[in-house]
């Protein structure tokens, strides 16, 4: 019996390898393959590529090939030098000559061509790319094994064939493929869908919002038949008046019990900032901030330190800020001279410089968390500043200490982050007044009062 099986397999191999081949057609392709996968000849010129397609014969040789020939899925990649006139195809003891002049083709450097060969039994090929990777393919009532590249390849005669793709935990796909005269290789990309099973949720608050695996699905009462894949899922139910419910639930192929959700209401009323935006009073809300800030003048290398009181107003996502800040300025020599020049004071040193400013800004308030407990403000606008400068008596002509006033204004931009009641702000200022105090950047830390 073993001898008979061996003879059958040996004879089959002889028949396949002895298949006669003929030249079917040849054409130039609009492809960059010869440029991308370039191989250069001895003169440094890029070779042309001829893609030779034939079904069921994987041991062909090519006499004029320059370098190694690659074979994959019924296709040979053959490199030829520019000007090659023919390609000698060796199939065992048989040879077939492809004369390029017969197809009005001149082999050019860096160009890709397609050469189609036909076997005497006119085999065609079907290639299946399947997901998941462990899927099984049955083709024409026979199970197919994937090759070393994970591809299912079937070589057969022309005709219509039924196929079926299955995998554990996935829906089965049935179909039909037709192998025809005009197409050597038919390709199928099939991705199976995971099987889904029904579950039901019963909630003490039907209007509560339902999330499964962080995907919002609407209210609980609107979900009559929820379909989920087998395995673990995170069920979350939320209601503004109750504590959130969250639980892991394992879905099975059968016997899934209803999920009973009981929400616990808060014992005392909680005001949600999110709700404040929906009030009928123009969506208006406000709060007061206190913070301390330090600013650094980029060109002058001087600093200013302040304590600030800010008033924030919100209309939807729009934000407005006014305030007042007071502190001390430690100016540079250049800033000394600028402030003195307009105060008509010369040749003195400064004892103290008291600084006060008034910002007026507008921008956007963007939430970073639920109920706006964390958010970011993007603000831009103007500021006005007042400086009171004390001059030392021993440097004045009449030995009397005097004070002079100066005023400044300019542009201001802020990025302000809130985490609960605490704030961190980054600031940019550019003076536009005659004093030319320059540009400064700063940072502040603060606390929010409602």
Coordinates of C-alpha atoms in Angstrom, one line a residue:
X1 CA 0.0 0.0 0.0
X2 CA 2.8 2.4 0.9
X3 CA 4.6 1.6 -2.4
X4 CA 1.4 2.5 -4.3
X5 CA 1.0 5.8 -2.5
X6 CA 4.7 6.6 -3.1
X7 CA 4.3 5.8 -6.9
X8 CA 1.2 8.0 -7.1
X9 CA 3.0 11.0 -5.4
X10 CA 6.1 10.5 -7.5
X11 CA 4.0 10.3 -10.7
X12 CA 2.1 13.5 -9.7
X13 CA 5.4 15.3 -9.2
X14 CA 6.6 14.2 -12.6
X15 CA 3.4 15.4 -14.3
X16 CA 3.5 18.8 -12.7
X17 CA 7.2 19.4 -13.4
X18 CA 6.7 18.2 -16.9
X19 CA 3.9 20.7 -17.7
X20 CA 4.5 22.4 -21.0
X21 CA 4.5 26.2 -20.8
X22 CA 3.8 28.8 -23.5
X23 CA 4.1 32.5 -23.7
X24 CA 0.7 34.2 -23.2
X25 CA 1.4 38.0 -23.2
X26 CA 3.8 40.7 -22.1
X27 CA 3.4 44.3 -21.2
X28 CA 5.1 47.3 -19.5
X29 CA 3.7 48.3 -16.1
X30 CA 3.2 51.7 -14.6
X31 CA 5.2 50.5 -11.5
X32 CA 8.2 51.9 -9.5
X33 CA 9.3 48.4 -8.4
X34 CA 12.4 48.5 -10.5
X35 CA 13.3 51.9 -9.0
X36 CA 12.5 51.0 -5.4
X37 CA 14.0 47.5 -5.4
X38 CA 16.8 48.6 -7.7
X39 CA 19.7 46.3 -8.8
X40 CA 22.5 47.8 -10.8
X41 CA 24.5 46.0 -13.6
X42 CA 28.3 46.1 -13.9
X43 CA 28.2 49.5 -15.5
X44 CA 26.2 51.0 -12.6
X45 CA 23.0 51.2 -14.5
X46 CA 19.7 50.1 -13.0
X47 CA 18.3 46.8 -14.3
X48 CA 14.8 46.3 -15.5
X49 CA 12.5 43.9 -13.7
X50 CA 10.3 41.3 -15.5
X51 CA 7.6 39.8 -13.3
X52 CA 7.0 36.3 -14.7
X53 CA 3.6 34.9 -13.7
X54 CA 2.9 31.2 -14.0
X55 CA 0.7 28.9 -11.8
X56 CA 1.9 25.7 -10.3
X57 CA 5.5 25.7 -11.4
X58 CA 8.1 26.9 -8.8
X59 CA 11.4 25.7 -10.2
X60 CA 11.8 27.7 -13.5
X61 CA 15.2 29.1 -14.4
X62 CA 16.0 32.1 -16.6
X63 CA 19.2 32.1 -18.6
X64 CA 19.5 35.9 -19.1
X65 CA 18.7 36.8 -15.5
X66 CA 21.1 39.2 -13.8
X67 CA 21.7 38.0 -10.3
X68 CA 19.3 35.9 -8.1
X69 CA 15.7 35.3 -9.1
X70 CA 13.0 35.6 -6.4
X71 CA 9.8 33.5 -6.3
X72 CA 6.7 34.2 -4.3
X73 CA 3.1 33.2 -4.9
X74 CA 3.3 32.0 -8.5
X75 CA 5.5 35.0 -9.5
X76 CA 9.2 35.2 -10.4
X77 CA 11.1 38.5 -10.1
X78 CA 13.7 38.5 -12.8
X79 CA 16.3 41.3 -13.2
X80 CA 17.5 42.0 -16.8
X81 CA 20.2 44.4 -18.1
X82 CA 19.0 47.2 -20.4
X83 CA 18.8 46.2 -24.0
X84 CA 18.2 42.5 -23.4
X85 CA 16.3 41.1 -26.4
X86 CA 15.0 37.8 -25.1
X87 CA 14.4 35.7 -22.1
X88 CA 15.2 32.0 -22.1
X89 CA 12.9 30.1 -19.7
X90 CA 14.1 26.6 -18.6
X91 CA 11.6 24.2 -17.3
X92 CA 13.4 20.9 -16.5
X93 CA 14.7 19.7 -19.9
X94 CA 12.4 22.0 -21.8
X95 CA 13.2 25.5 -22.9
X96 CA 10.8 28.3 -24.0
X97 CA 12.1 31.6 -25.6
X98 CA 10.3 34.9 -25.0
X99 CA 11.3 37.2 -27.8
X100 CA 10.6 40.8 -26.6
X101 CA 10.4 42.1 -30.2
X102 CA 7.3 40.0 -30.7
X103 CA 5.6 42.2 -28.1
X104 CA 7.1 45.5 -29.4
X105 CA 9.0 45.9 -26.1
X106 CA 12.5 47.2 -25.6
X107 CA 13.9 46.5 -22.2
X108 CA 14.8 49.9 -20.5
X109 CA 16.7 50.7 -17.4
X110 CA 14.6 51.0 -14.2
X111 CA 11.3 49.8 -15.9
X112 CA 9.0 47.0 -14.8
X113 CA 7.4 44.5 -17.1
X114 CA 4.9 41.7 -16.7
X115 CA 5.3 38.3 -18.6
X116 CA 2.4 35.8 -18.4
X117 CA 3.1 32.1 -19.0
X118 CA 0.4 29.5 -19.5
X119 CA 0.6 25.9 -18.5
X120 CA -0.8 23.0 -20.6
X121 CA -3.4 22.2 -17.9
X122 CA -4.3 25.9 -17.6
X123 CA -4.1 26.1 -13.8
X124 CA -5.3 29.2 -12.0
X125 CA -4.5 30.3 -8.4
X126 CA -6.6 31.6 -5.5
X127 CA -4.8 33.3 -2.6
X128 CA -6.6 33.9 0.7
X129 CA -5.4 36.4 3.3
X130 CA -7.3 35.6 6.5
X131 CA -7.9 37.3 9.9
X132 CA -7.6 36.1 12.6
X133 CA -4.4 34.2 11.8
X134 CA -5.7 31.0 13.3
X135 CA -8.7 30.9 10.9
X136 CA -9.3 27.7 8.9
X137 CA -10.1 27.5 5.2
X138 CA -12.1 24.8 3.5
X139 CA -11.9 25.1 -0.3
X140 CA -14.0 22.8 -2.6
X141 CA -14.7 20.6 0.4
X142 CA -11.0 20.3 1.3
X143 CA -9.1 21.8 4.2
X144 CA -6.3 24.1 3.1
X145 CA -3.0 24.6 5.0
X146 CA -1.4 28.0 4.9
X147 CA 2.1 28.4 3.6
X148 CA 5.2 29.6 5.4
X149 CA 4.1 33.2 4.8
X150 CA 0.7 32.6 6.4
X151 CA -1.1 32.7 3.1
X152 CA -3.6 30.1 1.9
X153 CA -2.8 29.2 -1.8
X154 CA -4.9 26.9 -4.0
X155 CA -3.9 26.1 -7.6
X156 CA -6.7 24.5 -9.6
X157 CA -8.4 24.4 -13.0
X158 CA -10.7 27.1 -14.1
X159 CA -14.2 27.0 -12.6
X160 CA -16.4 28.0 -9.7
X161 CA -15.5 26.8 -6.2
X162 CA -17.2 27.2 -2.8
X163 CA -15.1 28.1 0.2
X164 CA -15.7 28.5 4.0
X165 CA -13.7 30.4 6.6
X166 CA -14.1 29.6 10.3
X167 CA -12.4 30.4 13.6
X168 CA -13.3 29.9 17.2
X169 CA -15.3 32.8 18.6
X170 CA -15.9 34.3 15.1
X171 CA -18.8 34.3 12.6
X172 CA -18.3 31.9 9.7
X173 CA -17.9 33.3 6.2
X174 CA -19.1 31.3 3.2
X175 CA -18.5 32.3 -0.4
X176 CA -17.6 31.4 -3.9
X177 CA -14.6 32.2 -6.0
X178 CA -14.4 31.9 -9.8
X179 CA -11.1 31.0 -11.6
X180 CA -11.2 32.4 -15.1
X181 CA -9.2 32.5 -18.3
X182 CA -8.3 36.1 -18.0
X183 CA -7.0 36.1 -14.5
X184 CA -4.1 33.9 -13.3
X185 CA -4.4 34.8 -9.6
X186 CA -7.5 35.7 -7.6
X187 CA -6.9 37.3 -4.2
X188 CA -9.3 37.3 -1.3
X189 CA -8.9 39.4 1.9
X190 CA -11.3 38.1 4.6
X191 CA -11.5 39.4 8.1
X192 CA -14.0 37.5 10.3
X193 CA -16.2 39.3 12.8
X194 CA -16.3 38.2 16.4
X195 CA -19.4 36.4 17.6
X196 CA -21.7 38.5 19.8
X197 CA -24.1 37.4 22.4
X198 CA -27.1 39.3 24.0
X199 CA -27.0 40.7 27.5
X200 CA -29.6 42.8 29.4
X201 CA -29.2 45.5 32.1
X202 CA -31.8 46.4 34.7
X203 CA -31.2 49.7 36.4
X204 CA -32.9 51.5 39.4
X205 CA -32.6 54.7 37.3
X206 CA -33.6 53.9 33.7
X207 CA -32.6 57.4 32.5
X208 CA -29.0 56.8 33.6
X209 CA -26.2 56.8 31.0
X210 CA -24.7 53.5 30.0
X211 CA -21.0 53.0 29.0
X212 CA -19.5 49.7 27.9
X213 CA -15.7 49.6 27.6
X214 CA -15.8 53.4 27.8
X215 CA -18.1 53.6 24.7
X216 CA -21.3 55.7 25.4
X217 CA -24.5 53.8 24.4
X218 CA -27.2 56.3 25.5
X219 CA -29.6 55.7 28.4
X220 CA -30.1 52.3 30.0
X221 CA -33.7 52.1 29.0
X222 CA -32.9 52.6 25.3
X223 CA -30.7 49.5 25.2
X224 CA -33.2 46.6 24.9
X225 CA -30.8 44.1 23.3
X226 CA -27.1 44.7 23.9
X227 CA -24.8 42.5 21.8
X228 CA -21.2 41.9 23.1
X229 CA -18.3 39.7 22.2
X230 CA -17.4 36.8 24.5
X231 CA -15.1 37.7 27.3
X232 CA -14.7 40.5 29.9
X233 CA -16.3 43.9 29.5
X234 CA -16.4 47.0 31.8
X235 CA -20.0 48.1 32.5
X236 CA -20.4 51.7 33.8
X237 CA -23.6 53.5 34.6
X238 CA -23.7 57.2 35.5
X239 CA -26.3 59.6 36.8
X240 CA -25.7 63.2 37.9
X241 CA -27.6 62.6 41.2
X242 CA -25.9 59.3 42.0
X243 CA -22.5 57.7 42.5
X244 CA -21.2 56.0 39.4
X245 CA -21.6 52.3 39.1
X246 CA -18.7 50.3 37.5
X247 CA -18.3 46.5 37.3
X248 CA -16.5 43.8 35.2
X249 CA -18.8 41.4 33.5
X250 CA -17.9 38.2 31.6
X251 CA -20.0 37.5 28.6
X252 CA -20.5 33.8 27.7
X253 CA -21.8 32.1 24.6
X254 CA -25.0 31.2 26.5
X255 CA -26.6 31.6 30.0
X256 CA -25.8 35.3 30.5
X257 CA -27.8 36.5 33.5
X258 CA -29.3 40.1 33.6
X259 CA -27.0 42.7 35.1
X260 CA -28.8 44.4 38.0
X261 CA -27.6 48.0 38.7
X262 CA -28.6 49.9 41.8
X263 CA -27.3 53.5 41.9
X264 CA -26.7 55.1 45.3
X265 CA -27.9 58.8 45.5
X266 CA -25.6 61.4 47.1
X267 CA -26.6 62.2 50.7
X268 CA -26.2 65.9 50.2
X269 CA -26.7 68.1 47.2
X270 CA -23.6 68.6 45.0
X271 CA -23.3 71.5 42.6
X272 CA -21.7 70.4 39.3
X273 CA -20.0 73.1 37.3
X274 CA -21.2 71.3 34.2
X275 CA -24.8 71.9 35.3
X276 CA -24.0 75.6 35.9
X277 CA -23.4 76.0 32.2
X278 CA -27.0 75.0 31.5
X279 CA -28.7 77.5 33.8
X280 CA -31.2 79.8 32.2
X281 CA -29.4 82.9 33.5
X282 CA -27.3 83.3 30.3
X283 CA -25.0 80.4 31.2
X284 CA -23.1 82.9 33.4
X285 CA -20.8 82.1 36.3
X286 CA -17.8 83.7 38.0
X287 CA -15.2 83.2 40.6
X288 CA -12.3 85.1 42.3
X289 CA -8.6 84.1 42.3
X290 CA -5.7 85.1 44.4
X291 CA -2.1 84.3 43.3
X292 CA 1.5 85.3 43.5
X293 CA 3.6 85.8 40.4
X294 CA 7.1 86.4 39.3
X295 CA 8.1 87.9 36.0
X296 CA 11.4 88.1 34.2
X297 CA 12.3 90.7 31.5
X298 CA 14.1 88.8 28.7
X299 CA 16.2 91.6 27.4
X300 CA 16.8 93.6 30.6
X301 CA 17.3 90.6 32.9
X302 CA 15.3 92.3 35.6
X303 CA 12.4 90.9 37.7
X304 CA 9.0 92.0 39.1
X305 CA 7.2 90.3 42.0
X306 CA 3.5 90.7 42.6
X307 CA 0.4 89.5 44.5
X308 CA -2.7 89.5 42.4
X309 CA -6.4 89.5 42.9
X310 CA -8.4 88.4 39.8
X311 CA -12.1 88.3 38.9
X312 CA -13.0 85.6 36.3
X313 CA -16.3 85.6 34.4
X314 CA -17.6 82.8 32.1
X315 CA -20.3 82.6 29.5
X316 CA -20.4 79.1 28.1
X317 CA -16.8 78.3 27.0
X318 CA -15.9 82.0 26.8
X319 CA -13.9 83.6 29.6
X320 CA -13.1 87.1 30.7
X321 CA -10.6 88.3 33.3
X322 CA -10.1 91.6 35.2
X323 CA -8.0 92.1 38.2
X324 CA -5.4 94.1 40.1
X325 CA -1.8 93.2 41.0
X326 CA 0.7 95.0 43.3
X327 CA 4.3 94.4 44.0
X328 CA 7.9 95.6 43.5
X329 CA 10.0 96.0 40.4
X330 CA 13.8 95.5 40.4
X331 CA 14.7 97.3 37.2
X332 CA 17.7 97.2 35.0
X333 CA 19.9 100.3 34.4
X334 CA 18.2 100.9 31.1
X335 CA 14.8 100.7 32.7
X336 CA 16.0 103.1 35.4
X337 CA 17.0 105.7 32.7
X338 CA 13.7 105.3 30.8
X339 CA 11.6 105.8 33.9
X340 CA 13.8 108.8 35.1
X341 CA 13.8 110.5 31.7
X342 CA 10.0 111.0 31.7
X343 CA 10.0 111.9 35.4
X344 CA 12.6 114.6 34.7
X345 CA 15.0 113.1 37.2
X346 CA 18.6 112.4 36.4
X347 CA 21.7 111.1 38.2
X348 CA 20.0 109.3 41.0
X349 CA 19.6 105.8 42.3
X350 CA 16.2 104.3 43.1
X351 CA 15.3 103.4 46.6
X352 CA 12.0 101.6 45.8
X353 CA 9.8 101.0 42.8
X354 CA 6.2 100.1 43.7
X355 CA 4.4 98.4 40.8
X356 CA 0.7 97.9 40.2
X357 CA -1.1 96.6 37.1
X358 CA -4.7 96.1 35.8
X359 CA -5.3 93.3 33.3
X360 CA -8.2 93.1 30.9
X361 CA -8.3 89.8 28.9
X362 CA -10.7 87.5 27.1
X363 CA -10.4 83.9 25.8
X364 CA -11.6 80.3 26.1
X365 CA -12.2 78.0 29.1
X366 CA -11.7 74.4 28.1
X367 CA -12.6 71.5 30.4
X368 CA -10.0 68.8 31.2
X369 CA -12.2 66.6 33.3
X370 CA -15.8 65.8 34.2
X371 CA -17.7 68.7 35.8
X372 CA -14.8 71.1 35.0
X373 CA -13.0 70.3 38.2
X374 CA -9.9 70.6 36.0
X375 CA -9.7 73.1 33.1
X376 CA -7.4 75.3 31.1
X377 CA -7.9 79.0 30.2
X378 CA -6.4 80.5 27.0
X379 CA -6.5 84.3 27.5
X380 CA -5.2 87.4 25.6
X381 CA -5.7 91.1 26.0
X382 CA -4.2 94.3 27.5
X383 CA -2.7 95.5 30.7
X384 CA -2.1 98.9 32.3
X385 CA 0.7 99.4 34.9
X386 CA 1.6 102.1 37.4
X387 CA 5.1 102.6 38.8
X388 CA 5.8 104.8 41.9
X389 CA 9.5 105.5 42.0
X390 CA 11.3 106.6 45.2
X391 CA 14.5 108.6 44.6
X392 CA 17.3 108.8 47.3
X393 CA 17.8 112.2 48.9
X394 CA 21.6 112.1 48.9
X395 CA 21.5 111.9 45.1
X396 CA 19.1 114.8 44.5
X397 CA 20.3 118.4 44.0
X398 CA 18.4 119.8 47.0
X399 CA 19.0 116.6 49.1
X400 CA 15.3 116.0 49.4
X401 CA 13.8 112.5 48.7
X402 CA 11.1 112.7 46.1
X403 CA 8.7 110.2 44.4
X404 CA 7.8 110.2 40.7
X405 CA 5.0 108.4 38.8
X406 CA 5.2 106.5 35.6
X407 CA 2.5 104.6 33.6
X408 CA 2.9 101.7 31.2
X409 CA 0.6 99.6 29.0
X410 CA 1.0 96.6 26.7
X411 CA -0.1 93.2 25.5
X412 CA -0.7 90.2 27.8
X413 CA -1.4 86.5 27.1
X414 CA -1.9 83.7 29.6
X415 CA -2.2 79.9 29.7
X416 CA -3.8 79.1 33.0
X417 CA -4.4 75.5 34.3
X418 CA -6.8 74.6 37.1
X419 CA -6.7 71.4 39.2
X420 CA -9.7 71.6 41.5
X421 CA -9.2 75.0 43.3
X422 CA -5.5 75.4 42.6
X423 CA -4.1 77.3 39.5
X424 CA -0.8 77.4 37.6
X425 CA -0.4 80.2 35.1
X426 CA 2.2 81.0 32.4
X427 CA 2.2 84.7 31.3
X428 CA 3.7 86.8 28.4
X429 CA 3.8 90.6 28.5
X430 CA 5.1 93.1 25.9
X431 CA 5.3 96.8 26.8
X432 CA 4.0 99.2 24.2
X433 CA 4.5 102.5 26.1
X434 CA 7.1 105.1 25.6
X435 CA 9.2 103.6 28.4
X436 CA 10.2 100.7 26.3
X437 CA 10.4 98.3 29.3
X438 CA 10.6 95.3 27.0
X439 CA 9.1 91.8 27.0
X440 CA 8.8 89.6 30.1
X441 CA 7.5 86.1 30.9
X442 CA 6.2 84.9 34.2
X443 CA 4.6 82.2 36.2
X444 CA 2.1 82.3 39.0
X445 CA 0.5 80.0 41.6
X446 CA -3.0 80.6 42.9
X447 CA -6.1 79.5 44.6
X448 CA -9.7 79.9 43.4
X449 CA -12.7 81.1 45.5
X450 CA -16.2 80.5 44.3

